[in-house]
mmCIF file of C-alpha atoms in Angstrom:
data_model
loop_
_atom_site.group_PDB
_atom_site.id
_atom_site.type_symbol
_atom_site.label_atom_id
_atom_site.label_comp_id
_atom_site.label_asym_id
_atom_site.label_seq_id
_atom_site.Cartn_x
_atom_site.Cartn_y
_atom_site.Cartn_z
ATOM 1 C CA UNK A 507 -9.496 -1.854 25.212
ATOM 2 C CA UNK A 508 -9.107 1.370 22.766
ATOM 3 C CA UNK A 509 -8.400 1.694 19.297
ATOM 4 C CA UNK A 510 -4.670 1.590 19.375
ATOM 5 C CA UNK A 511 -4.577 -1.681 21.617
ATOM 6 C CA UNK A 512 -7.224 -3.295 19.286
ATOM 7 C CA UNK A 513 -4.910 -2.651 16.298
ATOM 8 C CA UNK A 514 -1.324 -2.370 17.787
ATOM 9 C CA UNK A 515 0.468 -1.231 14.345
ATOM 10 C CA UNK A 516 -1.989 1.262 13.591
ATOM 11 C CA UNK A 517 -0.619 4.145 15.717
ATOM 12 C CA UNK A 518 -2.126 7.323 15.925
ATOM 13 C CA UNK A 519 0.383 8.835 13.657
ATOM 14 C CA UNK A 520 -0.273 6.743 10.949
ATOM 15 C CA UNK A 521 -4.000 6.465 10.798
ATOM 16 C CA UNK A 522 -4.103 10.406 10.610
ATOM 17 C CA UNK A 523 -1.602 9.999 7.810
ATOM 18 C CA UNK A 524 -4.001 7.412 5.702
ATOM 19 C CA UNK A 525 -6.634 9.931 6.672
ATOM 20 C CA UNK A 526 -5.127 13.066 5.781
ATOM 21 C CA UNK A 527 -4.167 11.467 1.604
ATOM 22 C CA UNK A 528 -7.790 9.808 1.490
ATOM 23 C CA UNK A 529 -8.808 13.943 2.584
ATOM 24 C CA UNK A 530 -6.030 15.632 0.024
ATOM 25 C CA UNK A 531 -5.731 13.332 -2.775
ATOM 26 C CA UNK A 532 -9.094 10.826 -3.031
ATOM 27 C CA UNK A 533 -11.686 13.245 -1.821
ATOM 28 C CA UNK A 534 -10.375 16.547 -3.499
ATOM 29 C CA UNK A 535 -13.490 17.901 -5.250
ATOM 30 C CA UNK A 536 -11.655 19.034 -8.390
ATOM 31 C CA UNK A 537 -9.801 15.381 -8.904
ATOM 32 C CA UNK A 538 -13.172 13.762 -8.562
ATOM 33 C CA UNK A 539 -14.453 16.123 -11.011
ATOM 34 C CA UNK A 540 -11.791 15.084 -13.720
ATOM 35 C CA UNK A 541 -12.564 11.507 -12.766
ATOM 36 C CA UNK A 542 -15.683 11.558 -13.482
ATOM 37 C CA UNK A 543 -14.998 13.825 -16.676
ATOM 38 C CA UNK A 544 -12.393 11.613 -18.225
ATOM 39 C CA UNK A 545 -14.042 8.163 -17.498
ATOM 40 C CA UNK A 546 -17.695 9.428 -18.487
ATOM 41 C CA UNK A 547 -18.911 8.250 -15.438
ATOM 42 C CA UNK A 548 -22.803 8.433 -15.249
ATOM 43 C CA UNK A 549 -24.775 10.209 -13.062
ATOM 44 C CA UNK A 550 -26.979 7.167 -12.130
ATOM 45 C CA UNK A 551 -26.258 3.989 -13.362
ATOM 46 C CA UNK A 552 -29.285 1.826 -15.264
ATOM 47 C CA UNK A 553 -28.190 -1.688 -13.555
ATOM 48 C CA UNK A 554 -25.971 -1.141 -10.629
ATOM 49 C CA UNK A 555 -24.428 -4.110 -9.852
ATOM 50 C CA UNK A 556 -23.315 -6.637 -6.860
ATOM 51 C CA UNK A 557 -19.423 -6.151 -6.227
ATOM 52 C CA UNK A 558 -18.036 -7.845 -3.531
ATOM 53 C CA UNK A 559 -15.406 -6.367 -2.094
ATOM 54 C CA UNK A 560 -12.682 -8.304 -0.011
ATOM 55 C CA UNK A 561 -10.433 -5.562 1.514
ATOM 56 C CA UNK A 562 -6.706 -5.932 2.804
ATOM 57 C CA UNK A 563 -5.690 -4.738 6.515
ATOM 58 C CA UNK A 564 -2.034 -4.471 6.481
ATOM 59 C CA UNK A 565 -2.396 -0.534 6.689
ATOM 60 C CA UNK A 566 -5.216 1.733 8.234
ATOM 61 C CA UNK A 567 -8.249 1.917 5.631
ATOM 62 C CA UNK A 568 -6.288 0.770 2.549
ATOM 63 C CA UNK A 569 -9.441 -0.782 1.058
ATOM 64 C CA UNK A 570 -10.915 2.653 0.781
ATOM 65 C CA UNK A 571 -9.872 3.277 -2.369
ATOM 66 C CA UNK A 572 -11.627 -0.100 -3.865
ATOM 67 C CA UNK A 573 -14.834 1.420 -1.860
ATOM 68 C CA UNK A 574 -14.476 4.807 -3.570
ATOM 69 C CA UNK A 575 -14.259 3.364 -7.100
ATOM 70 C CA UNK A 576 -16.866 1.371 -6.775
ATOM 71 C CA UNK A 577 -19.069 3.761 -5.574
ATOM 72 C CA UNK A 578 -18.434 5.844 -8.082
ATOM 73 C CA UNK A 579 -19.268 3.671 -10.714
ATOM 74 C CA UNK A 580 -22.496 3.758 -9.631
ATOM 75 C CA UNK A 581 -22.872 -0.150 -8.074
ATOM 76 C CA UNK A 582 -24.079 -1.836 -4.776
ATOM 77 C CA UNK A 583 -20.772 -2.758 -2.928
ATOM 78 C CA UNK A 584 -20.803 -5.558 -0.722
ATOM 79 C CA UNK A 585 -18.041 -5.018 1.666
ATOM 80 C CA UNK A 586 -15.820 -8.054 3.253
ATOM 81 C CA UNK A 587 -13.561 -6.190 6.222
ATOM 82 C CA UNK A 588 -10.172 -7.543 7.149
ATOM 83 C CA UNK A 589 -10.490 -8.156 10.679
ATOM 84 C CA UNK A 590 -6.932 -6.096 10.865
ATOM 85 C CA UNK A 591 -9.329 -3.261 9.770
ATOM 86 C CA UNK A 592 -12.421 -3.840 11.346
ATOM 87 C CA UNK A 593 -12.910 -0.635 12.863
ATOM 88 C CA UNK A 594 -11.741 2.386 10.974
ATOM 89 C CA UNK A 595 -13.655 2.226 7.569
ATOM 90 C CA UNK A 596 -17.287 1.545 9.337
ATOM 91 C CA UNK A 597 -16.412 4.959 10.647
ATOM 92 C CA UNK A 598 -16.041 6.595 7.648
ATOM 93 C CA UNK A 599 -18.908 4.905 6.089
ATOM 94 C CA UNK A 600 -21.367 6.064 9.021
ATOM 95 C CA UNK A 601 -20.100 9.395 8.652
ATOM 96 C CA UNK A 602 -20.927 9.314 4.409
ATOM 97 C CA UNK A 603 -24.711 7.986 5.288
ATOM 98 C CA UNK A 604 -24.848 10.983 7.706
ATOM 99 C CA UNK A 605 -24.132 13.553 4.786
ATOM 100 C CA UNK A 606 -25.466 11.409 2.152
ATOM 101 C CA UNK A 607 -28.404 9.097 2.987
ATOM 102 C CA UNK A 608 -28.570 7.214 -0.319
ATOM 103 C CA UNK A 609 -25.047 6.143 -0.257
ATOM 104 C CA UNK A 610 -26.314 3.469 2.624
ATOM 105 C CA UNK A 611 -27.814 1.765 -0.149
ATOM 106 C CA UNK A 612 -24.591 1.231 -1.786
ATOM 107 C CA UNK A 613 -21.913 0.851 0.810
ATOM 108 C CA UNK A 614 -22.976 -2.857 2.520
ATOM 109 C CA UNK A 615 -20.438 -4.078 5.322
ATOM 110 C CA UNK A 616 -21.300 -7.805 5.019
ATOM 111 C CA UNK A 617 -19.677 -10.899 6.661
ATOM 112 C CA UNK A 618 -21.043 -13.127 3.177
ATOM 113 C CA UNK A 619 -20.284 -11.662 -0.204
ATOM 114 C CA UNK A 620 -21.554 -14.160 -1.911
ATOM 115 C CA UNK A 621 -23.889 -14.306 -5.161
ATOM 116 C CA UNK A 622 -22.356 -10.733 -6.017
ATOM 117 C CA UNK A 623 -21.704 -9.884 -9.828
ATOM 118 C CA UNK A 624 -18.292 -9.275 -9.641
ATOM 119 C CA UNK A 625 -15.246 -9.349 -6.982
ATOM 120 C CA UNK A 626 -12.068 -7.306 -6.170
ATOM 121 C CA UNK A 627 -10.244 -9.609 -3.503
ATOM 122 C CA UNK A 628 -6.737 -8.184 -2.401
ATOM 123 C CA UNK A 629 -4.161 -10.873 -0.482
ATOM 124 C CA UNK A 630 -1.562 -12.798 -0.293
ATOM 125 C CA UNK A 631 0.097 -15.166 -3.082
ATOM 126 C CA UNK A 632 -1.642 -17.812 -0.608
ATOM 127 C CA UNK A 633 -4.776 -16.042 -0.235
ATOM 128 C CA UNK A 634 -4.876 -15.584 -4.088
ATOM 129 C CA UNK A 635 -5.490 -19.192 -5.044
ATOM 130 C CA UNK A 636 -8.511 -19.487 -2.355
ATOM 131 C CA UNK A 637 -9.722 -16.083 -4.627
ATOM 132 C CA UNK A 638 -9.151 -17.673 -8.019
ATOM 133 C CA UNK A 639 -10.847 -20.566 -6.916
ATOM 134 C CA UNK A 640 -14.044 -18.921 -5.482
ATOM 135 C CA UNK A 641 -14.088 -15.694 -7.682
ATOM 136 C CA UNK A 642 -12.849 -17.003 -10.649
ATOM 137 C CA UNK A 643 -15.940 -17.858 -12.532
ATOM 138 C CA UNK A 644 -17.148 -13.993 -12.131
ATOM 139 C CA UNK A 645 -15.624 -10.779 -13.276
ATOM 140 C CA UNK A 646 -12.437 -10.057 -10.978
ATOM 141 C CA UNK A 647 -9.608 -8.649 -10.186
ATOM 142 C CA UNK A 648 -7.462 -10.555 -7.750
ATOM 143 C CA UNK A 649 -4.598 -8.792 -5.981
ATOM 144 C CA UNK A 650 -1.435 -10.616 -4.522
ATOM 145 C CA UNK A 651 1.594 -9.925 -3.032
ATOM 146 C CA UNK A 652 3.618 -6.818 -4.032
ATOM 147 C CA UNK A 653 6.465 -4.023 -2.747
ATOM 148 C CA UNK A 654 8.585 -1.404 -3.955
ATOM 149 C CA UNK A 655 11.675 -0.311 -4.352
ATOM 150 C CA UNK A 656 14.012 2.435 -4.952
ATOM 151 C CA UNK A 657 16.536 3.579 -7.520
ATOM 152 C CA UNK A 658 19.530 5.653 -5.886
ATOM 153 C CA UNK A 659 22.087 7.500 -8.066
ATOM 154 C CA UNK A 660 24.337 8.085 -5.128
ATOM 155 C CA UNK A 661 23.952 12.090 -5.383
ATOM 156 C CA UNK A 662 20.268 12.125 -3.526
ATOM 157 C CA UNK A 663 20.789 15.231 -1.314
ATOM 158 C CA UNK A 664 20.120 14.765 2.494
ATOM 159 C CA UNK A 665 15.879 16.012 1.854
ATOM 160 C CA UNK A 666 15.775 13.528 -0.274
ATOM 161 C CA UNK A 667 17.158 10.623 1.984
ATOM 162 C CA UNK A 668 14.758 11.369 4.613
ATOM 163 C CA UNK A 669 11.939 11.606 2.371
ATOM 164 C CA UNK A 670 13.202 8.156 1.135
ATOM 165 C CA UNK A 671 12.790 7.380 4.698
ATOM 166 C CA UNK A 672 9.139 7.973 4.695
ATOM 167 C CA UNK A 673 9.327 5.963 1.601
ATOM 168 C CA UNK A 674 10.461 3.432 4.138
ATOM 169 C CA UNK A 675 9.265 3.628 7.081
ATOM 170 C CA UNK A 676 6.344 5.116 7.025
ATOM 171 C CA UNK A 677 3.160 2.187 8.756
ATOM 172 C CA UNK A 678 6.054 0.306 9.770
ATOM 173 C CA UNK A 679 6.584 -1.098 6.248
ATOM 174 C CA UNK A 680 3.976 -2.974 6.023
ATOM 175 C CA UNK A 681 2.501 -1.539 2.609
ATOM 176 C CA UNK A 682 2.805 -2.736 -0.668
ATOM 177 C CA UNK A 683 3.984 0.947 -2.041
ATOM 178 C CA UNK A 684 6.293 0.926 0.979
ATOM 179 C CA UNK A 685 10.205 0.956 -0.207
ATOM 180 C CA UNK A 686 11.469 -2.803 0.549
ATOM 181 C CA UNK A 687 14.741 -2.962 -1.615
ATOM 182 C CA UNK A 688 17.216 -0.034 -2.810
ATOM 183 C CA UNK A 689 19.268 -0.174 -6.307
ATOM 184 C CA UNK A 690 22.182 1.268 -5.468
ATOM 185 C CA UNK A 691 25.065 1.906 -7.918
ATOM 186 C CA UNK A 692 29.172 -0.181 -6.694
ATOM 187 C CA UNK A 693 30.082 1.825 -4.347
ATOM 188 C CA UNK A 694 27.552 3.561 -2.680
ATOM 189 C CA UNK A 695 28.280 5.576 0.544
ATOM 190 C CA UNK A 696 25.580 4.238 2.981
ATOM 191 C CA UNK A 697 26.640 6.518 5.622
ATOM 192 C CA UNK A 698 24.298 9.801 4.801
ATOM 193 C CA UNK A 699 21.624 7.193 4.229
ATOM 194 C CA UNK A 700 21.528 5.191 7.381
ATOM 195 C CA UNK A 701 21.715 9.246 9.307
ATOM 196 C CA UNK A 702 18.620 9.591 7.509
ATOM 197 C CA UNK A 703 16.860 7.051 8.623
ATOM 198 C CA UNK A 704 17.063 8.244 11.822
ATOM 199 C CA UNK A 705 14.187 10.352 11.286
ATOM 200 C CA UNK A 706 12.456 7.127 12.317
ATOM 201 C CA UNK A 707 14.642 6.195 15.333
ATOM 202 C CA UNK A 708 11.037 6.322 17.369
ATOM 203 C CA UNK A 709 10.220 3.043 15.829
ATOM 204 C CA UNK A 710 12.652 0.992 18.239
ATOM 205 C CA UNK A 711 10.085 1.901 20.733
ATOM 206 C CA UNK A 712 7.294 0.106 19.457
ATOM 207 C CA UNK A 713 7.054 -3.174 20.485
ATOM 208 C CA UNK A 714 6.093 -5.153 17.624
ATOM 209 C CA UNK A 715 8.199 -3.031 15.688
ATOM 210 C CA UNK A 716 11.238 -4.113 18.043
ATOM 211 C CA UNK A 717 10.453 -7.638 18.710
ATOM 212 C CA UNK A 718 10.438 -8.095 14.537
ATOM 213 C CA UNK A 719 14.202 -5.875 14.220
ATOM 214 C CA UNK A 720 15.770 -8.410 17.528
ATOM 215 C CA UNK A 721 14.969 -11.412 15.740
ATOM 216 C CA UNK A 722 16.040 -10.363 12.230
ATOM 217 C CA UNK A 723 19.495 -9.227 14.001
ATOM 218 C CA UNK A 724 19.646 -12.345 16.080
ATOM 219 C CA UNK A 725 19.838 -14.165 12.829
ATOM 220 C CA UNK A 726 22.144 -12.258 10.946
ATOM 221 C CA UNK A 727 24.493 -11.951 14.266
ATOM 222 C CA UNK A 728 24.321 -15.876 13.952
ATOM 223 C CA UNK A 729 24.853 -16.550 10.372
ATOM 224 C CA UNK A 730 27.735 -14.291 10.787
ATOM 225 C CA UNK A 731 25.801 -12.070 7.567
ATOM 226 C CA UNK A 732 27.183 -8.543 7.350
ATOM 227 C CA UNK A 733 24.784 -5.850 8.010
ATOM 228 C CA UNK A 734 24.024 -2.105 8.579
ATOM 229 C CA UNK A 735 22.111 -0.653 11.363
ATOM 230 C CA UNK A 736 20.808 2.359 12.541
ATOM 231 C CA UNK A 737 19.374 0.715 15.762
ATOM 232 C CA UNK A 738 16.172 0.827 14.196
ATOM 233 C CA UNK A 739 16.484 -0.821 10.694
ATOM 234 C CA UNK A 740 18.124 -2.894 9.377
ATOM 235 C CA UNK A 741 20.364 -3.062 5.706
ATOM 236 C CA UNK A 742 20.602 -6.587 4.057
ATOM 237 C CA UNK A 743 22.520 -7.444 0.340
ATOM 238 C CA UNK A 744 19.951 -9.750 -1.263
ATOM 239 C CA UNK A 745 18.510 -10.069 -4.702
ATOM 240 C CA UNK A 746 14.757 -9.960 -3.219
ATOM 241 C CA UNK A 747 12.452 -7.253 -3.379
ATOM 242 C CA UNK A 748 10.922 -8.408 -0.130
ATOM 243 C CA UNK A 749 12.117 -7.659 3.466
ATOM 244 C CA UNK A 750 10.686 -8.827 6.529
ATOM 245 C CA UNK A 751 9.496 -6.071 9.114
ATOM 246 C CA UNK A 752 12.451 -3.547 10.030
ATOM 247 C CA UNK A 753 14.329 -4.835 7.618
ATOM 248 C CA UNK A 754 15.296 -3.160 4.020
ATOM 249 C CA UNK A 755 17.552 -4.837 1.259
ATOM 250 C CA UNK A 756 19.824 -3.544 -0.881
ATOM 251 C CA UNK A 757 21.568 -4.969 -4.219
ATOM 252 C CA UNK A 758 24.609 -3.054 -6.451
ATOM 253 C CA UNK A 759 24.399 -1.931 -10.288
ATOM 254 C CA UNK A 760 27.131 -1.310 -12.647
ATOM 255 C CA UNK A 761 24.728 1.146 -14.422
ATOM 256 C CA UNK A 762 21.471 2.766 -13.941
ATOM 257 C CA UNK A 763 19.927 1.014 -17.219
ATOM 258 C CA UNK A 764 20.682 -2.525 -15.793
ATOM 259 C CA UNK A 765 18.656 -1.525 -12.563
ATOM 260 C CA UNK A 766 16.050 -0.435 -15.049
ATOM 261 C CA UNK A 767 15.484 -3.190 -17.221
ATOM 262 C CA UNK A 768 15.299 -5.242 -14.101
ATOM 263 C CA UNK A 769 12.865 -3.888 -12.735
ATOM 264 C CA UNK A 770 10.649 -3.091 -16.027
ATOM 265 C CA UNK A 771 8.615 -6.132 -16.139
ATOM 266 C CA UNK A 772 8.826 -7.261 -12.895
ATOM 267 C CA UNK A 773 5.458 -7.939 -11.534
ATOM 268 C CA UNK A 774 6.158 -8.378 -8.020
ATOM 269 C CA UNK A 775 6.730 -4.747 -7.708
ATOM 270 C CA UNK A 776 3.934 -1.954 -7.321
ATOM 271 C CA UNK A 777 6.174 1.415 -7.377
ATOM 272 C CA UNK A 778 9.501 2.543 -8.337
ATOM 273 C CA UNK A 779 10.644 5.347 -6.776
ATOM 274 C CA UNK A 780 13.800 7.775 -7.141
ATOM 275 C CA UNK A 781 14.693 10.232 -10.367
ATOM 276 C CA UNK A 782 12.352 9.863 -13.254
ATOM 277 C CA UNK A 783 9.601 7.254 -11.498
ATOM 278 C CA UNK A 784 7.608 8.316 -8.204
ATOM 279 C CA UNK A 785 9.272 10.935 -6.465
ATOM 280 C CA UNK A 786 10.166 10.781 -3.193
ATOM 281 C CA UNK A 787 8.454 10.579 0.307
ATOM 282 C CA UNK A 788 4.927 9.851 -2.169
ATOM 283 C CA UNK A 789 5.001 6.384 -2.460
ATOM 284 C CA UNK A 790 2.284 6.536 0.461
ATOM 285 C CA UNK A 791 0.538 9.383 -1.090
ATOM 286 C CA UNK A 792 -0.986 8.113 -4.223
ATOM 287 C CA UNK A 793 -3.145 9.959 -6.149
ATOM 288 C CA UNK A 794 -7.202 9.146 -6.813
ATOM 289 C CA UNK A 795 -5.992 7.848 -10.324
ATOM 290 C CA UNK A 796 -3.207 5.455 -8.780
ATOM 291 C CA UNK A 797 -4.640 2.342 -9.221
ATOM 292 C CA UNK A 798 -2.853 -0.990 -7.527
ATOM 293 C CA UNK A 799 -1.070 -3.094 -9.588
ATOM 294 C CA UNK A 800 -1.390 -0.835 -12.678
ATOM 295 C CA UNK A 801 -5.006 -2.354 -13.324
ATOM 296 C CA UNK A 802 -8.005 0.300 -13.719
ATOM 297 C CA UNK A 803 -10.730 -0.624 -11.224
ATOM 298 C CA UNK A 804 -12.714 2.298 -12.141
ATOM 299 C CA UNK A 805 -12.357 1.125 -15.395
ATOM 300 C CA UNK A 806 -13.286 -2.069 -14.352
ATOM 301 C CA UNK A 807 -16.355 -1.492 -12.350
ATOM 302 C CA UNK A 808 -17.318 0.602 -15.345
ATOM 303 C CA UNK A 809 -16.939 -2.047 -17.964
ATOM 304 C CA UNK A 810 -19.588 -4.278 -16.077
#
C-alpha cells in the first residue's frame, strides 16, 4: 500500500502544499533569525526540559509547528504522532538528524509521553477533557476544537473569490484555519461566488470527499432545506461556525460592525479572514509567528 492509500485525504497536492509553507514561511532563515532576536532565545539552554508533544492529524504535518517551537526553545521533545500522521513528520525528522546530528537528541518520536515536564496536546472538545485530566497537573497548553470564517462585503472581485476558495477548500476542509462559515451582508449575490468555487470542481472526484457531499445533500434534499451547489460544495444558512466535510455555511448581516462584534470574542474561531483581518487565499499559509489559538508556544516553552 503507498502513501496516498495509507492516508486517503492527504493527496499529493496537498502534502506538497503543507510542505512548500513549512519551506517558505517556518524555515525561512531570516524569520527564524527575528524569532530568535525578538524572543531572546538562547543559544543553549541550561535545563532543557521534557515536553510532550501530542500532535493533531487532520492535515499533512500540522504538528510541525509545535515541533519547531519547541526545538527552538532549546528542550527535549517527546513526540506523540496521530496515527492520521504517522508517516510524514518521521520523514522530516530523519532528514534534520541527517544535517544536524544533535537535533536527534531533542526530537523523540515516542508511543509514551509520560513523566515529561510539560505538554502541548491538540484535539477535539472530547479529546480535551481526557488532556485536562492527564496533563492538567503540569504546565500545558491544551488545544480544542476551532474553524474560521470569512467576512464578505459583497464587492470581493472575482481573484479574490477564488482565493477565498483556497480559503475553503484547500485539504478538503479539514483544518482549523480552513473557511467554515461566510458573513455575508442581506442580499448577497452568491452567483460569482459559487463560479468560483469551481476552481475546486476536482474534489467531486475524490471519494471520501464525495461520499461526505452525497450524504450532506441527501439530507438537505429530505428535510426539504434550501441549498446552493456547485456540484462540489455545498451552501447552508445556519448560525454555526462549523460545517461538516463539503459543506460551508453562510449567515446575513445588516452591517459589517454586527458581523464584527460577533465574531470578536468568539473563541471557537481561529482566523477571520476578508478586508482588514487575514487576507485572502492565506488562511493556510501562516506565518512562523502564527501561533494557534492566539496562545504563544514559543513563549511558552520559553517561560519553563
Amino acid at each position: 500500500m503507498n502513501l496516498q492509500e495509507r492516508i486517503n485525504w492527504f493527496t499529493e497536492a496537498f502534502i506538497g502544499l503543507s510542505v512548500g509553507n513549512i519551506r517558505n514561511a517556518f524555515l525561512r532563515r531570516e524569520a527564524l533569525e527575528e524569532l530568535a532576536t525578538r524572543y531572546a532565545i538562547p543559544d543553549q539552554q541550561a535545563q532543557p526540559k521534557k515536553v510532550g508533544l501530542v500532535l493533531a492529524g487532520n492535515l499533512p504535518l500540522v504538528g510541525f509547528h509545535d515541533v519547531l517551537c519547541t526545538f527552538l526553545a532549546g528542550h527535549i521533545a517527546y513526540i506523540k504522532l496521530s496515527s492520521k500522521d504517522a508517516v510524514l513528520l518521521p520523514v522530516l525528522l530523519d532528514a534534520a538528524r541527517e544535517w544536524f546530528p544533535a537535533s536527534s537528541e531533542h526530537l523523540i518520536v515516542s508511543d509514551r509521553i509520560a513523566n515529561c515536564d510539560a505538554y502541548i496536546a491538540t484535539g477535539s472538545n472530547n479529546s480535551s477533557r481526557y488532556f485536562e485530566a492527564y496533563f492538567g497537573k503540569y504546565p500545558h497548553i491544551i488545544r480544542k476544537n476551532r474553524t474560521s470564517v470569512a467576512i464578505l462585503n459583497g464587492n470581493e472581485s472575482a481573484a479574490e473569490l477564488e482565493k477565498l476558495a483556497d480559503d475553503i477548500c484547500q485539504y478538503f476542509g479539514l483544518g482549523c484555519r480552513n473557511v467554515t462559515q461566510l458573513w455575508v451582508p442581506e442580499g448577497y449575490d452568491f452567483e460569482p461566488l459559487v463560479r468560483a468555487l469551481d476552481k475546486y470542481k476536482e474534489l467531486e472526484h475524490h471519494n471520501k470527499f464525495r461520499n461526505n457531499y452525497d450524504y450532506q445533500l441527501a439530507m438537505h434534499i429530505l428535510e426539504r432545506r434550501y441549498y446552493m451547489t456547485n456540484g462540489s460544495v455545498l451552501l447552508l444558512e445556519k448560525e454555526s461556525p462549523f460545517a461538516p466535510i463539503s459543506q460551508v455555511h453562510y449567515q446575513f448581516y445588516k452591517n459589517r460592525a454586527d458581523a464584527e462584534s460577533a465574531l470578536a470574542n468568539n473563541d471557537e474561531i481561529q482566523c477571520i479572514v476578508g478586508e482588514g483581518h487575514t487576507p485572502f487565499g492565506e488562511a493556510q499559509c501562516p506565518a512562523v509567528d502564527t501561533f494557534a489559538d492566539g496562545v504563544d508556544t514559543l513563549r511558552f516553552l520559553l517561560s519553563l
